[in-house]
Structures are given as structure tokens and as C-alpha cells.
PDB file of C-alpha atoms in Angstrom:
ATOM      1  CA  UNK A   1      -0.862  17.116 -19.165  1.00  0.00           C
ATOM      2  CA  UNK A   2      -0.853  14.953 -16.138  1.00  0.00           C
ATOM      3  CA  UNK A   3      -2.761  11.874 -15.925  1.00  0.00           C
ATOM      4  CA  UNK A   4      -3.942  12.287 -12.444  1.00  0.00           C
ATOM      5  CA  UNK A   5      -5.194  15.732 -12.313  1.00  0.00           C
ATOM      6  CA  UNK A   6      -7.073  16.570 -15.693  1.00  0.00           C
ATOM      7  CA  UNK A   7      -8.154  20.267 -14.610  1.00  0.00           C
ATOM      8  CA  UNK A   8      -8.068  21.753 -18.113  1.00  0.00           C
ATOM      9  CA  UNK A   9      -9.774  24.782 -19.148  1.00  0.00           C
ATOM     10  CA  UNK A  10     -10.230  25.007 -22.759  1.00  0.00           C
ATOM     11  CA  UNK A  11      -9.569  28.752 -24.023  1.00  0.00           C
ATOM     12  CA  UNK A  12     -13.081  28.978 -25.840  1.00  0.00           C
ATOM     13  CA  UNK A  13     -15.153  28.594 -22.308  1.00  0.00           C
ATOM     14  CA  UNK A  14     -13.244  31.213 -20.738  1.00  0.00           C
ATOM     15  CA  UNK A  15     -14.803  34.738 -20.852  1.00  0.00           C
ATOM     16  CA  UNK A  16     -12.954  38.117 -21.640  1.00  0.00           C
ATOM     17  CA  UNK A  17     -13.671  39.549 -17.948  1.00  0.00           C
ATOM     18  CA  UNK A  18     -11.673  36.170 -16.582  1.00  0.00           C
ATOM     19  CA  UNK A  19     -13.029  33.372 -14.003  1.00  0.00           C
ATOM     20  CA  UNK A  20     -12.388  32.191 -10.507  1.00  0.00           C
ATOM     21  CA  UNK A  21     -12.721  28.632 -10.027  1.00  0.00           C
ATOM     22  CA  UNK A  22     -11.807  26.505  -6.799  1.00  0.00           C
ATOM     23  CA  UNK A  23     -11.171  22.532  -6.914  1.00  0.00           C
ATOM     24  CA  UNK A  24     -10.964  19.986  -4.910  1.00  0.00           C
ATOM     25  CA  UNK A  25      -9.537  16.571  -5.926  1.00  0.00           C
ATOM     26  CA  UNK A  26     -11.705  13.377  -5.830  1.00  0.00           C
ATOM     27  CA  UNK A  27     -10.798  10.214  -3.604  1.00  0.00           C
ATOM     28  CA  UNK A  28      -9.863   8.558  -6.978  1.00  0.00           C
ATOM     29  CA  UNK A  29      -7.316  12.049  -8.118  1.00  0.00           C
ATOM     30  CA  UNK A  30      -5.566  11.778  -4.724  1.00  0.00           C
ATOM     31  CA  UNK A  31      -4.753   7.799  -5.112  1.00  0.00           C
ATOM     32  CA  UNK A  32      -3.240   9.176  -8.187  1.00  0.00           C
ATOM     33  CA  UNK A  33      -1.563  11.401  -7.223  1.00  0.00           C
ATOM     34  CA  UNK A  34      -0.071   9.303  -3.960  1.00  0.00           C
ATOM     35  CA  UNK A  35       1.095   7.081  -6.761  1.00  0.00           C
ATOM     36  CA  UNK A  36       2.914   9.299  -8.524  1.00  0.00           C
ATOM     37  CA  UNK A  37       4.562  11.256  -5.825  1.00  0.00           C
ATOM     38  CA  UNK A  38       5.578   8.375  -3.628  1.00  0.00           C
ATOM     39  CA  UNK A  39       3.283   9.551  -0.835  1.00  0.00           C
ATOM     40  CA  UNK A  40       1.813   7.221   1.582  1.00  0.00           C
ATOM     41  CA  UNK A  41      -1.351   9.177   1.182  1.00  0.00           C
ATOM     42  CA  UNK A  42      -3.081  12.914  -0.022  1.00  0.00           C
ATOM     43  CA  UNK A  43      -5.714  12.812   2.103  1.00  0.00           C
ATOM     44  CA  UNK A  44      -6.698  16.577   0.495  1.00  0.00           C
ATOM     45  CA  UNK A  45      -5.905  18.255  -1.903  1.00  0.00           C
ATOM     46  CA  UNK A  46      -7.468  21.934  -2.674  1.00  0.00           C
ATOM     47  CA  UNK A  47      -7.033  24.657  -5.239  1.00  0.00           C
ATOM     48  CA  UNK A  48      -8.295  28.212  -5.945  1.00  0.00           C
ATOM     49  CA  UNK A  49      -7.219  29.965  -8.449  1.00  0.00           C
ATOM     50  CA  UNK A  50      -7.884  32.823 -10.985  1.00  0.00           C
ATOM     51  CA  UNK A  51      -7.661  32.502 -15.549  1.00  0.00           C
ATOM     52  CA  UNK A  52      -7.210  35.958 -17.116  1.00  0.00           C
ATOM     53  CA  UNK A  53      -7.051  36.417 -20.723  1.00  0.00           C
ATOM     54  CA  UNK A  54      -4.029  38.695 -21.700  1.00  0.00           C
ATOM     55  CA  UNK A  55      -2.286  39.859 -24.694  1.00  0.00           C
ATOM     56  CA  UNK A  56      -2.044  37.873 -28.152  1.00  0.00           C
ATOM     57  CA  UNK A  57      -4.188  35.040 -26.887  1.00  0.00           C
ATOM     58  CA  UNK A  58      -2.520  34.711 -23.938  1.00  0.00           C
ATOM     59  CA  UNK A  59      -3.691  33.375 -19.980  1.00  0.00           C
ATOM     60  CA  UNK A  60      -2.388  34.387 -16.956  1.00  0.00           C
ATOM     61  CA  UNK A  61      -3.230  31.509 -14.224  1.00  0.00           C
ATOM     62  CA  UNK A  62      -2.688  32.701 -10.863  1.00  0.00           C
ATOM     63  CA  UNK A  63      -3.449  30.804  -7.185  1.00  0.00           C
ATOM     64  CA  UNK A  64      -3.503  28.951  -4.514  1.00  0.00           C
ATOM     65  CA  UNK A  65      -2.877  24.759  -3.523  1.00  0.00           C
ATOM     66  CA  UNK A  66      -3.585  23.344   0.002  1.00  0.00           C
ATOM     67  CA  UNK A  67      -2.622  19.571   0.648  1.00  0.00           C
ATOM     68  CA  UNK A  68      -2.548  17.716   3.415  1.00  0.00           C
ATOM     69  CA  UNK A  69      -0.171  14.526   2.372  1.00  0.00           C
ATOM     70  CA  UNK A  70       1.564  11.987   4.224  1.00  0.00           C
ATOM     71  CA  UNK A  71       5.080  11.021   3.454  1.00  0.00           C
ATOM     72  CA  UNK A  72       7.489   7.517   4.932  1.00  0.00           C
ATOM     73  CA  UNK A  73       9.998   9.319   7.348  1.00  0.00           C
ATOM     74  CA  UNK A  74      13.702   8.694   6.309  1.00  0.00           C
ATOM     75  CA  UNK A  75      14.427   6.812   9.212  1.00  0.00           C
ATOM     76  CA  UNK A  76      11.926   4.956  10.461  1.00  0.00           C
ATOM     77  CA  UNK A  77       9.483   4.640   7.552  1.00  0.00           C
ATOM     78  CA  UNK A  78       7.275   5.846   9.839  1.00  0.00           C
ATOM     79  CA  UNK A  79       4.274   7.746   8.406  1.00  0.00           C
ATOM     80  CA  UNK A  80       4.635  11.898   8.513  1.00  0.00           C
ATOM     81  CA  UNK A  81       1.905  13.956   8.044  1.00  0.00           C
ATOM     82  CA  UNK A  82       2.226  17.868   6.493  1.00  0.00           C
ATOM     83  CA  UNK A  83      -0.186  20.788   5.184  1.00  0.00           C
ATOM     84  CA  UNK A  84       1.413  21.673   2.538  1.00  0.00           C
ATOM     85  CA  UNK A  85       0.168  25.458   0.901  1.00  0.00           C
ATOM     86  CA  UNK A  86       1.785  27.147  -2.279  1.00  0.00           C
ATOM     87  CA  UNK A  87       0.888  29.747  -4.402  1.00  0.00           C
ATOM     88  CA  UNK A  88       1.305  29.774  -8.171  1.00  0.00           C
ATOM     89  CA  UNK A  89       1.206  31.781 -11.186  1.00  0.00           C
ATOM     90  CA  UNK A  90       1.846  30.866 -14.579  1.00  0.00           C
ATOM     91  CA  UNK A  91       1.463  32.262 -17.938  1.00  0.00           C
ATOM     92  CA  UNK A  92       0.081  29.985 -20.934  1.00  0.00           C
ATOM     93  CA  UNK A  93       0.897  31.475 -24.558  1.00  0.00           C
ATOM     94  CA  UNK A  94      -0.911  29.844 -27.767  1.00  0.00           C
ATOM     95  CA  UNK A  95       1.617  26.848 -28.840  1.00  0.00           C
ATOM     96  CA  UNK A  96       2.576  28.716 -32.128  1.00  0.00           C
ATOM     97  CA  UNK A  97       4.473  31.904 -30.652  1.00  0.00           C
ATOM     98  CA  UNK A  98       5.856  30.294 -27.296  1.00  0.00           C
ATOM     99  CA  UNK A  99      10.082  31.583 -27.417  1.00  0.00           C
ATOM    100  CA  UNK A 100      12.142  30.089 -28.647  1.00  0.00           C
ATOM    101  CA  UNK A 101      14.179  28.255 -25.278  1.00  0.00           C
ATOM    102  CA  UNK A 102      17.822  30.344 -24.900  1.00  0.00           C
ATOM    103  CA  UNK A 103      21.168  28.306 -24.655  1.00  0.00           C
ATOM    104  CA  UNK A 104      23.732  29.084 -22.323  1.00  0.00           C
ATOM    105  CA  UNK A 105      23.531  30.627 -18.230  1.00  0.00           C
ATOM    106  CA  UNK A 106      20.487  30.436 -16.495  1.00  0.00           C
ATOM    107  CA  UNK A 107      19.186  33.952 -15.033  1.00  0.00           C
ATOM    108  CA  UNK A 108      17.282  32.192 -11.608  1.00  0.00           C
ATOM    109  CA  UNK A 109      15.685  36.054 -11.411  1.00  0.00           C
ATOM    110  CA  UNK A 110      14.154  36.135 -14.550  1.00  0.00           C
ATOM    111  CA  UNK A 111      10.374  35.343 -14.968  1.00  0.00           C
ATOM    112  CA  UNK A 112       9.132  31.561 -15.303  1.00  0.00           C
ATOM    113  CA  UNK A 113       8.939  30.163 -18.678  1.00  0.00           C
ATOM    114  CA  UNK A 114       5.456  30.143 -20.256  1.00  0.00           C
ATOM    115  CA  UNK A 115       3.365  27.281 -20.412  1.00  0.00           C
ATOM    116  CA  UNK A 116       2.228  26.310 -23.901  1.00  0.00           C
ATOM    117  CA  UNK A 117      -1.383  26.167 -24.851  1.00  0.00           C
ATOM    118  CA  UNK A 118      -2.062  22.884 -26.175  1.00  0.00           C
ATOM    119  CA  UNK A 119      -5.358  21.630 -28.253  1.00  0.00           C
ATOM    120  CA  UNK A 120      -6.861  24.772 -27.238  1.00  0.00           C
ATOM    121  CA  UNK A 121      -6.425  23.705 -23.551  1.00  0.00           C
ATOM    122  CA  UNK A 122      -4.876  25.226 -20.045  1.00  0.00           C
ATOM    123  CA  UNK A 123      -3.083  22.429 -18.149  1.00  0.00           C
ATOM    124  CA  UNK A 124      -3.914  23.615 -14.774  1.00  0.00           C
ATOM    125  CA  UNK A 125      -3.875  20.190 -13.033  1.00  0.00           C
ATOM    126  CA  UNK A 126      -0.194  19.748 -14.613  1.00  0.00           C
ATOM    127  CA  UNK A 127       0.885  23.060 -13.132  1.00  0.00           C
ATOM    128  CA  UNK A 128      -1.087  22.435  -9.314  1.00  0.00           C
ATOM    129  CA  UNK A 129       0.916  18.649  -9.854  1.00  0.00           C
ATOM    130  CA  UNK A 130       4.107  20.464 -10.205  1.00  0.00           C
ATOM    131  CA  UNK A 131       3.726  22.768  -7.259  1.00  0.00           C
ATOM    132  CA  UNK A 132       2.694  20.106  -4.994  1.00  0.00           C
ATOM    133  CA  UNK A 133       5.766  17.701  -6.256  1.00  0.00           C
ATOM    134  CA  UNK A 134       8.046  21.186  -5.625  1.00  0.00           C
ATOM    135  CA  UNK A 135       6.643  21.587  -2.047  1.00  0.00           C
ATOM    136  CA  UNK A 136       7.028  18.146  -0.759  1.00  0.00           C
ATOM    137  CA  UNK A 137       9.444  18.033   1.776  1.00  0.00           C
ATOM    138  CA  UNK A 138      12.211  15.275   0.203  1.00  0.00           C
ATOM    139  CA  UNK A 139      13.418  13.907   3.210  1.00  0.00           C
ATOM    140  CA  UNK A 140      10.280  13.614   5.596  1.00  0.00           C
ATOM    141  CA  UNK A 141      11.400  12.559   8.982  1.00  0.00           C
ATOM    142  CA  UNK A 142       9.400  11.343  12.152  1.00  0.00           C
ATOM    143  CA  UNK A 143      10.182  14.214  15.426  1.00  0.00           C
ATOM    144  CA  UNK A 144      11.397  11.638  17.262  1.00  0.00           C
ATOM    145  CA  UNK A 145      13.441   9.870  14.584  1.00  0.00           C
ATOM    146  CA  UNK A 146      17.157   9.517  14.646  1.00  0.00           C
ATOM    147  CA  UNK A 147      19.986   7.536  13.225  1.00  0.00           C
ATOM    148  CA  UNK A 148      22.497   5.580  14.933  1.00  0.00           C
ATOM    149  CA  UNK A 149      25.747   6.867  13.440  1.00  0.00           C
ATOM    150  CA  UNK A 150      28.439   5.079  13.989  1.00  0.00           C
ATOM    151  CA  UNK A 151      31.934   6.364  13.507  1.00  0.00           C
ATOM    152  CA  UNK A 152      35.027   4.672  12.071  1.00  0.00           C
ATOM    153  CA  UNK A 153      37.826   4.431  13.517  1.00  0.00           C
ATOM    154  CA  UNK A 154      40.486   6.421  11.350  1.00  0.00           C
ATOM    155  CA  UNK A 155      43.564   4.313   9.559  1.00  0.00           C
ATOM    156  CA  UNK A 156      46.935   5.923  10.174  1.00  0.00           C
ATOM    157  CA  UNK A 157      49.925   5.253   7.783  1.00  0.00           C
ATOM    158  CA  UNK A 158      51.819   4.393  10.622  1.00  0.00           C
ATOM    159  CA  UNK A 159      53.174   7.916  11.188  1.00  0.00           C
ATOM    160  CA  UNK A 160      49.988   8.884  13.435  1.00  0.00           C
ATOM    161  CA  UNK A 161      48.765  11.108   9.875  1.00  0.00           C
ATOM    162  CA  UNK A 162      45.415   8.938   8.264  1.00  0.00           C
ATOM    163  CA  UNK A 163      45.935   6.914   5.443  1.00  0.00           C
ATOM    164  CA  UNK A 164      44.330   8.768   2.338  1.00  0.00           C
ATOM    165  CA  UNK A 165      41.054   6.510   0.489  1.00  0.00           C
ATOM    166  CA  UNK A 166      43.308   5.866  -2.210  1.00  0.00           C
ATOM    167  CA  UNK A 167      46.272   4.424  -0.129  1.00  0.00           C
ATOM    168  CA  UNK A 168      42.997   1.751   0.634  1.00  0.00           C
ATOM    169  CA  UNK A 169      42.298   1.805  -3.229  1.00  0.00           C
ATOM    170  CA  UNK A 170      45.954   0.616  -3.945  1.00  0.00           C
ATOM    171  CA  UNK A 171      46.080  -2.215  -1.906  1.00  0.00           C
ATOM    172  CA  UNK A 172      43.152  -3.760  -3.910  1.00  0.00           C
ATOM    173  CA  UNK A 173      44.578  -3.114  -7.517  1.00  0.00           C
ATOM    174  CA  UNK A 174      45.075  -6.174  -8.713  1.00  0.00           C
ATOM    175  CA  UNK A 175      49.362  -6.409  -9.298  1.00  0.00           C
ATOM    176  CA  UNK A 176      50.486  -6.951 -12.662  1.00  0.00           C
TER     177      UNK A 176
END
């Protein structure tokens, strides 16, 4: 569970047939969020999203984010302004029979772990905060920003071939 967006569902309130539900954050959700994720501000955030009981006590949670946030360009610290829109989809399984996590190579193509079902609660706000820390951009930068690069001059070893980092290493070892 995240502490800024507590959009829990708990199991017992949702019918068999399934709900649609749309949220939008409060003034006091988005500070927290801004917080959280290093943004200068979330000036929206929006979600809509479907909860559909499955199998073995099981919840399929499938949607929709829109954000518009504001970031500190790279370069200028400038602020940047972006819409961000995602689509999720989770499943939640009951705490007791979530799998058991596999050692070893990770298959990128196989399906998203499930989320566990906690105190007979759906983290939704935890899985909207995840998609909206995913789909921030993680270096924002100003159209007009640039940096001034400024390129050394390389060393030679005196034979017009450049002198390798660790020829510079050497000379500051301390000599024995």
C-alpha cells in the first residue's frame, strides 16, 4: 500500500458481475504524490478502471491513468510540463495461494506477477502509483535546453598514440 494514494477496494464490496469506478486524486493526494516522485507538481491525476472477480478468489484490475505532472529539466532546472497516459492491468490473488517467486532467468514475455490480496483489500492506488512512477520521463529536459560540452584535449604518450586512463592512474600511486 502506498501512503499517498489509498484507493483500496476491499473484496467483500465488490459484486460478482464486477464494477467500473473512475478517480480523481484530491489537491492533498497530488502534493503526495509530487513528494514522492520528485515532481515539481501533479497538477492531475485521473483513473478509470474496471475490478472483475475471477477464479479461486481472484481480481482482475484493468485501466486507465491520465496525469498531467511537471518535472525540473536536466539542464536548466527549468520546470517541464507532460500528460502522461498509461494503461494497466493487474491480477490480485488471495495472499495464501500467491506462487511461490522462481529463481534463476527472467522470461521479460511472460505475464506480470500477481498482486497479493492483503487484509481483504485491492491496492489499486499502489498499482496507479507504480504506473505513474514507470511513465515519468527520467530525464525531463526544457526544448530549448542544452549543455555546454566541453571537450578535452587528448594526452599522447609522446608517440602521437593517447596515453591510456591508467598510464594517468600510475603517476598518482603513491611509490613505495
Amino acid at each position: 500500500m502506498t501512503a499517498e494514494l489509498r484507493w483500496d477496494h476491499p473484496v467483500r464490496d465488490i459484486p460478482e458481475s464486477g464494477m467500473a469506478l473512475e478517480r480523481q486524486a484530491t489537491a492533498e493526494e497530488r502534493a503526495g504524490l509530487a513528494r514522492a516522485l520528485d515532481l515539481m507538481a501533479c497538477d492531475a491525476l485521473s483513473a478509470e478502471y474496471a475490478v472483475k472477480p475471477g477464479v479461486d478468489g481472484r481480481y482482475r484490475v484493468s485501466g486507465r491513468l491520465r496525469a498531467d505532472v511537471v518535472q525540473a529539466c536536466v539542464v536548466t532546472l527549468e520546470p517541464v510540463a507532460s500528460t502522461l497516459e498509461e494503461e494497466f492491468d493487474v491480477t490480485f490473488w488471495p495472499e495464501e495461494r500467491m506462487p511461490v517467486p522462481e529463481g534463476g532467468a527472467v522470461d521479460l514475455d511472460d505475464e506480470p506477477e500477481p498482486e497479493p490480496i492483503v487484509g481483504g483489500q485491492l491496492a489499486v492506488g499502489r498499482v496507479v502509483f507504480e504506473c505513474l512512477a514507470a511513465a515519468l520521463d527520467p530525464f525531463p529536459r526544457a526544448p530549448d535546453a542544452a549543455l555546454d560540452r566541453h571537450e578535452a584535449a587528448p594526452q599522447s604518450s609522446g608517440a602521437g598514440a593517447p596515453s591510456s586512463p591508467f598510464a594517468v592512474l600510475a603517476k598518482i600511486r603513491p611509490k613505495a
